[in-house]
């Protein structure tokens, strides 16, 4: 019985015909050991009995054809790009494959070569054509179903060679030890690992392949869930939290004073959070909700539970602008709310004390706030994520809220983990709706509450993608009309990721242009990352007060800015922005009762298919969850898992969309195994595989940024 870890100790050079040169080629594919090789799964299968013929493929279809190269031609296009044209025939018809900027194709695809071409069939000047298809050299391999491996043409490996080595490795490996308990396998009808390994590489039928894939997907997702669930349980076991008391009336009075009733979603989230807060197990909860769903109120409610019981709260925002915004917002929410005062206070009551601490806070203020926090004279401190690094001492920090918006930093969360004395309850907020399965994967070590409902009285934002100059002119006319009606507007400047400096310059230019041109005569303000803090504040204040008609800004307004009178937004070069980001930006309008508009400017004929899909989706819907699904489909989970490097490297077959049900099932299994008799220790082979494929759990490493939270 073979373990994967044993195969991970055998270098590929032990296989027949793998000399230094081939080993080098394999290394380029990330294959060093026999285990790597066996986990290099076929990218598709060539079913010789069920082969699409060129003549059968319809224009616009994606498909795969096996054919023989008849003629190859290399030339340069007018704008100096290399172009290789390959004519392929399969007896039924001809197909022309064109490759841009892949001049090496000319030597790869010589006349007479058999290859599989996978791509979308187009019609061009009366001919069948594929542009930049994926090519797999199949050689003269026989067999009914032939696996086609992702390969490195430049490294000089063919799918044929890879297949041969895999076959040899499978033969020599024999039977695999299966780390998943029998009863779990039975429950979900999963084949054993030996069958899975054979079935993915050498399927004899589509059924074989399907079963094999299901099993390997299960393994991939289970490993990730084991890491997350173990992390969650360890944290709960290793730390003692605060069991908050609910006998005060501060939170109740806060809710009563609100000018509106809570949405059902808010009430549910608050109840879930209160449940966590009442328990001595430290809370680690994610609050997910679309822009404008009212997360702040839920967060403040949690902070007040801490304050009510004599503890303190911290609220951390990703940027200083946001910290300032939140500070204002929270003060406004708490305005007039009082608390029984200790000591000899004449009135027996005092206001809830909220302070702001950012890098702009002066040294003397900082010292004063520091002392006040240590002495318990501040109830809630608002700051940036840098609060974590500050080395501040609290008298008793009870609840920490981390507003991370769409930044998936695991670091801040890690920084709040600790050992020893009472650990604060942590609420992480994100404004990016994440599909449920993705949340379970990216944030699987947290509990999740969802605000899936917007407060009533919002009018959905009407979104137009302005593709032509005429439509662009309509956008500016729209801005003028709204301003004339007493409303306000945002103009979002082009995003320039490469350089902050260029972005600022372009924002300044946009500001000037608009002031002299399209928006001449209106009162414009400018806001970007390099404007002096004081001026930034002035601009924001002026806009809030209605002394500015239009705020021309970079993405600094992406989050947190809350001006209900702003009813129109124009985004320049909208195709440069990501879908989630545009959705965030758009959330700045439509916050009041008046109808709102969002104009996305991007020349129609220049838009890439991807940009077209993004902008089109925004025109169609304002539902953040739907957009998140679309985004996931467009970008793939790779990007989503960006922060979770380890997880990404192990998602080879599994797709969070396609394999949604398996995400939930593996999570259940992970809980069963971690919480079962003997814990994960009873499954040493699984533990070994998790360590092998996902690396050692970094949780065990001490993290000195935790210091400030535990100084109390
Ligand atoms: P988020 O942070 O989720 O984007 P906010 O907390 O900033 O949303 O709330 C958006 C706006 O909705 C704020 O102006 C807030 O006062 C208002 N709001 C929050 N909850 C409710 C509610 N239940 N009913 C009406 N308005 C609400
Ligand atoms: Mg908010």
XYZ file of C-alpha atoms and ligand atoms in Angstrom:
740
model
C 0.000 0.000 0.000
C 1.534 3.250 -1.139
C 1.288 6.523 0.627
C 1.397 9.735 -1.326
C 4.201 10.903 0.937
C 6.350 7.950 -0.117
C 5.895 8.843 -3.751
C 6.803 12.410 -2.875
C 10.219 11.045 -1.934
C 10.896 9.431 -5.308
C 12.425 11.718 -7.959
C 11.069 11.482 -11.499
C 14.526 10.518 -12.738
C 13.754 7.023 -11.514
C 11.280 6.607 -14.358
C 12.336 5.116 -17.659
C 13.859 7.611 -20.024
C 13.811 10.627 -17.696
C 17.320 11.985 -18.089
C 18.535 15.414 -17.000
C 16.984 17.128 -20.015
C 13.523 15.625 -19.551
C 13.784 16.164 -15.800
C 14.444 19.805 -16.528
C 11.354 19.969 -18.712
C 9.278 18.304 -16.008
C 10.625 20.699 -13.395
C 9.334 23.547 -15.553
C 5.877 22.043 -15.036
C 6.478 21.854 -11.299
C 6.988 18.108 -11.438
C 9.918 16.888 -9.393
C 8.676 13.695 -7.797
C 6.467 10.795 -8.725
C 3.756 12.245 -6.498
C 3.916 15.520 -8.453
C 3.615 13.583 -11.664
C 0.561 11.656 -10.522
C -1.099 14.874 -9.441
C -0.468 16.450 -12.810
C -3.900 15.575 -14.118
C -4.944 15.443 -17.747
C -6.384 18.671 -19.003
C -8.814 16.835 -21.241
C -9.368 13.508 -22.917
C -9.370 12.531 -26.482
C -12.099 10.048 -27.103
C -11.265 8.524 -30.433
C -14.679 6.958 -30.800
C -16.421 10.217 -30.208
C -14.291 12.716 -31.996
C -15.609 15.982 -33.324
C -14.802 16.299 -36.985
C -13.985 19.711 -38.341
C -17.011 19.565 -40.618
C -19.331 18.808 -37.684
C -18.298 21.732 -35.526
C -20.632 24.712 -35.758
C -19.369 28.274 -36.047
C -19.177 29.809 -32.579
C -18.815 26.447 -30.828
C -15.899 25.538 -28.652
C -14.537 22.210 -29.617
C -11.644 19.910 -30.050
C -10.540 18.361 -33.265
C -7.798 15.917 -34.083
C -6.117 16.591 -37.350
C -2.942 16.532 -39.374
C -0.971 19.648 -40.158
C -0.921 20.192 -43.927
C 0.789 23.528 -44.348
C 2.524 26.077 -42.122
C 3.188 29.707 -42.911
C 4.945 32.364 -40.824
C 4.774 36.096 -41.365
C 4.491 39.415 -39.616
C 1.386 41.504 -39.357
C 1.328 45.163 -40.229
C 1.987 46.113 -36.635
C 4.962 43.797 -36.419
C 3.321 40.971 -34.550
C 4.388 37.476 -35.520
C 1.686 35.404 -37.103
C 1.810 31.669 -37.746
C -0.928 30.161 -39.887
C -1.417 26.426 -39.808
C -3.783 24.543 -42.081
C -5.149 21.391 -40.536
C -7.183 18.656 -42.161
C -8.988 15.664 -40.752
C -10.519 14.206 -43.886
C -13.820 15.987 -43.301
C -12.730 19.572 -43.887
C -9.952 22.081 -43.449
C -9.359 24.384 -40.523
C -6.973 27.296 -40.372
C -5.358 27.925 -36.984
C -3.786 31.337 -36.507
C -1.281 31.992 -33.752
C -0.299 35.502 -32.797
C 3.021 36.093 -31.057
C 3.841 32.409 -30.905
C 6.489 32.189 -33.597
C 7.754 28.910 -32.124
C 4.586 27.229 -33.328
C 6.143 27.107 -36.795
C 8.769 24.646 -35.628
C 6.384 22.768 -33.344
C 3.735 22.154 -35.964
C 5.487 20.801 -39.033
C 3.539 19.397 -41.950
C 2.450 15.856 -41.125
C 2.211 16.413 -37.351
C -0.853 14.981 -35.630
C -2.271 17.245 -33.000
C -5.406 18.128 -31.121
C -6.643 21.688 -31.498
C -8.976 23.065 -28.922
C -10.650 26.399 -29.424
C -13.623 28.332 -30.672
C -14.555 27.852 -34.289
C -14.826 31.153 -36.136
C -15.557 32.002 -39.688
C -13.156 34.376 -41.355
C -13.249 35.291 -45.015
C -15.316 32.229 -45.730
C -12.938 29.868 -43.977
C -13.165 27.895 -40.738
C -10.690 29.317 -38.317
C -9.467 29.077 -34.714
C -7.406 31.870 -33.188
C -4.707 30.869 -30.716
C -6.200 27.424 -30.038
C -4.717 25.200 -27.365
C -2.581 22.600 -29.054
C -1.693 19.183 -27.776
C 0.662 16.953 -29.666
C -0.726 13.471 -29.400
C 1.848 11.587 -31.433
C 0.747 8.160 -32.488
C -0.759 7.171 -29.199
C -3.444 4.550 -29.456
C -6.214 3.605 -27.081
C -9.790 4.647 -26.964
C -9.597 7.436 -24.432
C -6.296 9.226 -24.454
C -5.453 11.645 -21.663
C -4.142 14.967 -22.837
C -1.783 16.550 -20.332
C -0.986 20.187 -19.801
C 2.498 20.340 -21.145
C 5.352 22.589 -21.760
C 6.001 22.771 -25.462
C 9.024 24.901 -24.883
C 10.418 22.299 -22.510
C 10.046 19.796 -25.299
C 7.664 17.375 -23.614
C 4.713 15.822 -25.324
C 1.541 14.634 -23.743
C 2.524 11.230 -25.086
C 5.695 11.132 -22.978
C 3.875 12.382 -19.920
C 1.224 9.730 -20.388
C 3.862 7.045 -20.644
C 5.561 8.077 -17.423
C 2.271 8.328 -15.598
C 1.362 4.848 -16.704
C 4.679 3.507 -15.524
C 4.378 5.337 -12.194
C 0.877 3.980 -11.630
C 2.060 0.464 -12.396
C 5.002 0.706 -10.031
C 3.000 2.387 -7.282
C 0.491 -0.461 -7.148
C -2.239 0.019 -4.568
C -2.625 3.340 -2.745
C -3.248 3.613 0.934
C -6.524 5.496 1.273
C -6.487 8.189 3.963
C -10.249 8.740 3.935
C -12.158 6.432 6.301
C -14.331 3.769 4.655
C -17.569 4.987 6.146
C -17.036 8.480 4.783
C -16.321 7.069 1.358
C -19.404 4.931 1.495
C -21.586 7.787 2.643
C -20.754 9.839 -0.429
C -20.340 6.969 -2.880
C -16.673 7.746 -3.489
C -14.286 5.338 -5.172
C -11.016 4.518 -3.382
C -7.805 6.293 -4.160
C -6.355 3.550 -6.338
C -9.420 3.610 -8.565
C -9.374 7.401 -8.568
C -5.749 7.607 -9.661
C -6.268 5.094 -12.451
C -9.604 6.579 -13.452
C -8.267 10.117 -13.825
C -5.218 9.096 -15.846
C -6.401 5.999 -17.700
C -10.189 6.064 -17.815
C -11.849 3.362 -19.821
C -15.146 5.171 -19.929
C -16.615 8.565 -19.167
C -18.069 7.004 -16.000
C -14.596 6.050 -14.768
C -13.426 9.545 -15.256
C -16.427 11.085 -13.534
C -16.014 8.945 -10.436
C -12.297 9.542 -10.313
C -12.722 13.250 -10.597
C -15.346 13.367 -7.854
C -13.009 11.535 -5.511
C -9.986 13.714 -6.230
C -12.049 16.883 -5.932
C -13.243 15.598 -2.595
C -9.637 15.109 -1.461
C -8.593 18.585 -2.531
C -11.484 20.304 -0.818
C -11.237 18.119 2.267
C -7.603 19.056 2.810
C -8.456 22.742 2.707
C -11.374 22.300 5.082
C -9.228 20.285 7.467
C -6.765 23.139 7.712
C -9.523 25.674 8.281
C -11.581 23.652 10.708
C -8.532 22.632 12.697
C -7.459 26.272 12.859
C -10.910 27.267 14.054
C -11.018 24.609 16.747
C -7.479 25.290 17.921
C -8.235 28.924 18.313
C -11.360 28.195 20.257
C -9.540 25.758 22.506
C -6.363 27.741 23.040
C -7.859 31.014 24.057
C -10.272 32.143 26.666
C -12.468 34.976 25.558
C -14.684 37.384 27.356
C -18.160 36.171 28.261
C -19.944 39.461 27.802
C -22.755 40.368 30.131
C -26.103 41.408 28.820
C -27.680 42.845 31.943
C -27.083 46.484 31.017
C -29.460 48.587 28.974
C -26.985 50.484 26.786
C -27.446 48.347 23.688
C -31.213 48.352 24.105
C -31.301 52.131 24.368
C -29.068 52.393 21.296
C -31.511 50.321 19.273
C -34.510 52.254 20.546
C -32.995 55.568 19.536
C -32.464 54.559 15.919
C -34.597 56.495 13.465
C -35.546 53.305 11.640
C -36.266 49.676 12.459
C -33.508 47.127 11.886
C -33.774 45.091 8.748
C -34.534 41.423 9.356
C -31.009 40.595 8.206
C -29.495 43.065 10.677
C -31.569 41.650 13.506
C -30.474 38.131 12.620
C -26.784 39.082 12.409
C -26.974 40.926 15.720
C -28.563 37.892 17.365
C -25.837 35.622 15.978
C -23.139 37.968 17.196
C -24.758 38.331 20.626
C -24.757 34.543 20.907
C -21.015 34.511 20.309
C -20.421 37.398 22.677
C -22.271 35.732 25.526
C -20.048 32.671 25.260
C -16.542 32.476 26.708
C -15.234 31.068 23.415
C -13.698 33.968 21.476
C -15.830 35.092 18.558
C -14.345 34.919 15.080
C -17.120 35.945 12.801
C -17.314 37.352 9.321
C -20.070 39.824 8.605
C -20.744 39.846 4.925
C -22.987 42.386 3.331
C -23.296 44.364 0.189
C -22.567 48.067 0.089
C -25.243 49.921 1.964
C -26.635 46.874 3.728
C -25.998 48.499 7.106
C -22.969 46.708 8.477
C -21.789 49.664 10.510
C -24.823 49.548 12.716
C -24.340 45.859 13.408
C -20.697 46.478 14.251
C -21.538 49.346 16.590
C -24.093 47.196 18.305
C -21.368 44.621 19.014
C -18.965 47.292 20.258
C -21.623 48.570 22.632
C -22.097 45.120 24.128
C -18.459 45.339 25.177
C -18.849 48.868 26.500
C -21.997 48.004 28.379
C -20.146 45.269 30.273
C -17.309 47.587 31.213
C -14.967 46.593 28.385
C -13.693 48.514 25.376
C -14.115 48.252 21.638
C -11.749 48.819 18.714
C -12.781 49.495 15.130
C -10.139 49.098 12.452
C -10.512 50.357 8.879
C -8.217 49.618 5.945
C -7.298 53.243 5.217
C -7.056 56.525 7.088
C -9.775 58.166 5.031
C -12.045 55.315 5.967
C -11.064 55.399 9.597
C -12.002 59.081 9.645
C -15.284 58.377 7.912
C -16.163 55.609 10.287
C -15.175 57.723 13.250
C -17.596 60.401 12.143
C -20.291 57.857 11.351
C -19.954 56.084 14.670
C -19.956 59.350 16.605
C -23.114 60.340 14.818
C -24.757 57.039 15.659
C -23.758 57.343 19.295
C -24.513 61.021 19.637
C -26.394 61.635 22.870
C -26.099 58.061 24.098
C -25.100 57.995 27.736
C -23.740 55.513 30.179
C -23.881 55.312 33.961
C -20.732 57.023 35.180
C -18.512 55.554 37.844
C -17.202 57.769 40.585
C -18.560 61.105 41.660
C -20.130 62.384 38.503
C -22.626 65.103 39.222
C -25.163 63.779 36.739
C -24.447 60.073 37.222
C -24.233 59.761 33.451
C -21.591 60.292 30.820
C -21.510 60.048 27.038
C -19.954 57.044 25.328
C -16.396 58.105 24.583
C -15.094 57.502 21.052
C -11.596 58.444 19.859
C -9.845 58.413 16.513
C -6.252 57.271 16.221
C -4.428 57.373 12.885
C -0.923 58.233 11.751
C -2.128 61.804 11.486
C -2.916 62.002 15.161
C -0.335 64.278 16.800
C 2.160 62.831 19.244
C 0.576 64.552 22.199
C -2.921 63.415 21.239
C -1.576 59.941 20.747
C -0.063 59.955 24.213
C -3.286 61.228 25.704
C -5.414 58.613 23.945
C -2.928 55.891 24.861
C -3.190 56.790 28.530
C -6.957 57.030 28.319
C -7.204 53.594 26.704
C -5.020 52.060 29.388
C -7.024 53.752 32.092
C -10.371 52.763 30.618
C -11.313 56.376 29.889
C -12.002 55.636 26.222
C -14.808 53.256 25.284
C -14.268 52.846 21.567
C -11.182 53.622 19.519
C -11.367 53.905 15.747
C -8.227 53.597 13.647
C -6.575 51.896 10.738
C -5.338 48.344 10.685
C -2.113 49.856 11.956
C -3.784 49.981 15.361
C -2.668 46.381 15.613
C 0.971 47.330 15.307
C 0.757 50.265 17.668
C 1.533 48.341 20.801
C -1.346 50.052 22.573
C -2.515 48.876 25.935
C -6.220 48.716 26.655
C -7.667 48.398 30.053
C -9.874 45.646 28.716
C -10.465 45.190 25.036
C -13.662 43.218 24.596
C -14.595 43.453 20.925
C -12.484 44.244 17.874
C -14.128 45.007 14.537
C -11.970 44.742 11.436
C -13.431 46.372 8.379
C -11.391 44.841 5.656
C -13.700 45.611 2.777
C -12.608 43.571 -0.186
C -9.100 42.989 1.075
C -8.797 39.370 1.983
C -5.833 39.821 4.291
C -5.375 36.857 6.531
C -2.673 38.792 8.318
C -4.916 41.068 10.283
C -6.936 38.163 11.419
C -3.797 36.274 12.325
C -2.642 39.278 14.291
C -5.620 39.045 16.552
C -4.961 35.486 17.472
C -3.136 34.887 20.640
C -2.382 32.940 23.688
C -2.775 33.577 27.357
C -5.348 35.874 28.838
C -8.749 36.789 27.493
C -8.801 37.257 23.754
C -11.132 39.889 22.353
C -14.098 38.848 20.248
C -13.393 39.600 16.634
C -15.836 40.643 13.949
C -14.451 40.891 10.420
C -16.595 42.851 7.978
C -16.422 42.585 4.245
C -18.396 44.565 1.713
C -17.642 42.188 -1.095
C -20.341 39.615 -1.262
C -18.647 36.296 -1.687
C -20.522 33.301 -2.982
C -21.294 30.972 -0.123
C -18.908 28.222 -1.150
C -16.106 30.646 -1.668
C -16.714 32.141 1.766
C -16.496 28.667 3.249
C -13.166 28.234 1.560
C -11.554 31.615 1.934
C -12.980 32.349 5.357
C -13.541 28.786 6.476
C -11.972 29.404 9.852
C -14.655 31.970 10.659
C -18.360 31.781 11.336
C -20.339 33.786 8.844
C -23.298 36.151 9.121
C -24.799 37.581 5.980
C -26.723 40.811 5.468
C -28.638 39.813 2.379
C -31.131 42.629 2.474
C -30.867 46.359 1.918
C -32.726 48.832 4.114
C -36.015 49.800 2.516
C -36.465 52.966 0.516
C -33.471 52.613 -1.751
C -33.998 53.067 -5.439
C -31.753 50.823 -7.451
C -29.079 52.606 -9.425
C -29.624 52.682 -13.172
C -26.366 51.844 -14.868
C -25.387 52.730 -18.413
C -22.269 51.720 -20.183
C -21.447 54.679 -22.427
C -19.717 53.126 -25.420
C -19.693 56.011 -27.852
C -18.890 59.699 -27.745
C -22.550 60.462 -28.091
C -23.362 58.407 -25.025
C -20.495 59.991 -23.162
C -22.005 63.373 -23.902
C -25.280 62.085 -22.454
C -23.442 61.120 -19.291
C -22.130 64.644 -18.764
C -25.538 66.072 -19.598
C -26.903 63.714 -16.948
C -24.499 65.127 -14.398
C -25.496 68.683 -15.226
C -29.174 67.828 -15.009
C -28.781 66.242 -11.573
C -26.772 69.187 -10.292
C -29.409 71.538 -11.662
C -31.975 69.535 -9.681
C -29.981 70.142 -6.493
C -28.165 66.820 -6.379
C -24.483 65.990 -6.442
C -22.155 63.833 -8.492
C -18.965 61.812 -8.341
C -16.498 61.480 -11.157
C -14.105 58.574 -10.714
C -10.745 59.024 -12.421
C -8.936 56.323 -14.337
C -7.326 53.662 -12.269
C -3.609 53.437 -12.896
C -2.369 50.474 -10.979
C 1.236 50.747 -12.042
C 1.856 54.134 -10.526
C 0.322 56.191 -7.806
C 2.038 59.255 -9.214
C 0.590 58.810 -12.696
C -2.818 58.270 -11.194
C -2.599 61.513 -9.266
C -1.439 63.385 -12.342
C -4.263 61.999 -14.404
C -6.765 62.907 -11.701
C -5.494 66.472 -11.710
C -5.780 66.608 -15.481
C -9.287 65.219 -15.418
C -10.230 67.809 -12.841
C -8.892 70.624 -15.015
C -10.409 69.313 -18.227
C -13.847 68.847 -16.791
C -13.749 72.247 -15.118
C -12.953 73.917 -18.445
C -15.098 71.667 -20.579
C -17.954 69.298 -19.855
C -18.608 70.519 -16.342
C -17.648 74.187 -16.712
C -19.499 76.415 -14.300
C -20.120 73.712 -11.692
C -18.395 73.681 -8.332
C -15.799 70.896 -8.540
C -13.665 69.375 -5.807
C -10.664 67.079 -6.174
C -9.776 64.157 -3.977
C -6.881 61.742 -4.361
C -4.380 59.850 -2.277
C -1.701 62.558 -2.276
C -3.761 65.509 -1.231
C -2.780 66.936 2.123
C -4.978 65.509 4.874
C -6.308 68.890 5.815
C -7.379 69.700 2.268
C -8.867 66.268 1.883
C -10.992 66.867 4.897
C -12.001 70.285 3.607
C -13.061 68.784 0.288
C -15.045 66.041 1.983
C -16.699 68.459 4.368
C -17.577 70.804 1.531
C -19.062 67.975 -0.484
C -21.044 66.707 2.472
C -22.305 70.190 3.169
C -23.395 70.599 -0.453
C -20.883 73.373 -1.160
C -19.438 71.308 -3.997
C -21.509 69.927 -6.863
C -19.077 67.361 -8.141
C -16.330 65.430 -6.446
C -13.626 64.346 -8.870
C -11.799 61.542 -7.159
C -9.654 58.462 -7.439
C -10.820 55.235 -5.843
C -10.297 56.744 -2.401
C -14.049 57.226 -2.467
C -14.569 53.542 -3.084
C -15.741 52.824 0.378
C -17.231 54.607 3.291
C -18.223 57.884 1.684
C -21.850 58.345 2.518
C -23.610 61.335 0.949
C -27.250 60.554 0.269
C -27.648 63.612 -1.964
C -25.157 62.264 -4.502
C -27.231 60.711 -7.268
C -24.919 60.281 -10.208
C -21.515 58.774 -10.761
C -19.370 58.763 -13.857
C -16.507 56.292 -13.994
C -13.816 57.094 -16.555
C -12.025 54.239 -18.307
C -14.359 51.886 -16.527
C -12.897 48.897 -18.335
C -9.753 49.222 -16.232
C -11.583 48.425 -13.042
C -12.506 45.039 -11.683
C -16.119 44.018 -11.350
C -16.121 44.026 -7.567
C -14.469 47.417 -7.510
C -17.006 48.959 -9.868
C -19.788 47.533 -7.787
C -18.231 49.085 -4.684
C -17.869 52.425 -6.402
C -21.422 52.378 -7.625
C -22.551 51.827 -4.053
C -21.636 55.451 -3.336
C -24.797 56.545 -5.139
C -28.332 55.326 -4.639
C -28.067 55.928 -0.915
C -31.050 58.206 -0.710
C -34.587 58.140 -1.990
C -33.998 59.931 -5.270
C -33.315 57.803 -8.340
C -29.630 57.479 -9.159
C -27.444 56.825 -12.175
C -24.087 55.344 -12.818
C -22.314 55.949 -16.115
C -19.470 53.677 -17.075
C -17.312 55.230 -19.767
C -15.347 52.860 -21.972
C -15.074 52.830 -25.719
C -17.180 49.983 -27.025
C -15.014 48.838 -29.903
C -11.881 48.687 -27.769
C -13.354 46.680 -24.924
C -11.960 43.191 -24.443
C -14.475 40.344 -24.174
C -13.721 40.269 -20.482
C -14.395 43.968 -20.003
C -17.542 43.568 -22.041
C -18.738 40.835 -19.716
C -17.994 42.940 -16.631
C -19.580 46.157 -17.841
C -22.523 44.277 -19.282
C -23.133 42.533 -15.969
C -23.130 45.853 -14.125
C -25.696 47.247 -16.527
C -27.898 44.222 -15.966
C -27.919 43.837 -12.214
C -27.183 45.563 -8.928
C -27.280 42.358 -6.920
C -23.868 42.007 -5.317
C -24.134 38.282 -4.865
C -25.034 37.729 -8.484
C -22.123 39.934 -9.527
C -19.808 38.037 -7.232
C -20.806 34.796 -8.939
C -20.152 36.341 -12.331
C -16.819 37.664 -11.133
C -15.817 34.275 -9.830
C -16.718 32.784 -13.194
C -14.686 35.390 -15.067
C -11.607 35.439 -12.912
C -11.559 31.901 -11.643
C -10.918 30.856 -8.118
C -7.198 31.412 -8.482
C -7.672 35.110 -7.961
C -10.193 34.660 -5.260
C -7.862 32.469 -3.318
C -5.055 34.947 -3.861
C -4.445 35.576 -0.213
C -4.710 31.938 0.623
C -1.671 30.863 -1.356
C -1.605 27.434 0.127
C -5.136 26.582 -0.766
C -4.746 27.721 -4.303
C -1.835 25.439 -5.002
C -3.958 22.456 -4.099
C -7.052 23.316 -6.120
C -6.156 21.469 -9.294
C -9.383 19.805 -10.247
C -11.891 21.340 -7.902
C -13.902 24.357 -8.929
C -15.775 26.273 -6.269
C -18.603 26.812 -8.713
C -18.878 23.478 -10.340
C -18.182 21.514 -7.162
C -20.278 23.616 -4.843
C -21.949 20.642 -3.125
C -18.580 19.127 -2.336
C -17.468 22.252 -0.524
C -20.286 21.827 1.968
C -19.840 18.084 2.259
C -16.116 18.228 2.863
C -16.690 20.885 5.468
C -19.078 18.552 7.295
C -16.561 15.717 7.058
C -13.764 17.959 8.324
C -15.824 18.876 11.390
C -16.591 15.175 11.999
C -12.954 14.183 11.776
C -11.566 17.081 13.807
C -14.229 16.742 16.503
C -14.308 12.932 16.439
C -12.726 10.519 18.863
C -8.975 11.127 18.970
C -9.394 14.200 16.770
C -7.360 14.444 13.603
C -4.632 12.497 15.359
C -6.696 9.396 14.626
C -6.077 10.007 10.905
C -2.317 10.349 10.661
C -2.155 9.760 6.916
C -4.564 12.611 6.273
C -2.564 14.878 8.549
C 0.562 13.891 6.680
C -1.023 14.708 3.333
C -2.286 18.064 4.508
C 1.212 18.941 5.651
C 2.685 17.622 2.405
C 0.365 19.496 0.080
C -0.615 22.576 2.052
C 2.488 23.047 4.170
C 2.812 23.291 7.907
C 0.129 25.327 9.589
C 1.511 28.770 10.150
C -0.755 29.150 13.140
C 1.784 27.485 15.278
C 4.244 30.244 14.660
C 4.172 33.008 17.237
C 3.078 36.350 15.944
C 4.348 39.359 17.802
C 1.723 41.666 16.353
C -0.712 40.050 18.723
C 0.997 41.878 21.543
C -1.228 44.916 21.854
C -4.398 42.984 22.207
C -3.201 40.942 25.075
C -1.452 43.500 27.142
C -4.472 44.279 29.212
P -22.477 49.368 4.756
O -21.370 49.699 5.721
O -22.957 47.976 4.903
O -22.135 49.731 3.353
P -23.787 51.376 6.205
O -23.642 50.769 7.529
O -22.809 52.441 5.826
O -23.718 50.244 5.109
O -25.278 51.866 6.021
C -25.677 52.520 4.842
C -26.742 53.520 5.162
O -27.943 52.869 5.526
C -26.402 54.439 6.307
O -26.752 55.730 5.932
C -27.255 53.932 7.454
O -27.608 54.945 8.331
C -28.468 53.382 6.742
N -29.135 52.267 7.441
C -28.537 51.250 8.093
N -29.458 50.381 8.584
C -30.676 50.858 8.220
C -32.036 50.404 8.414
N -32.309 49.284 9.088
N -33.034 51.144 7.893
C -32.756 52.272 7.196
N -31.515 52.749 6.984
C -30.473 52.059 7.474
Mg -20.045 51.269 5.803
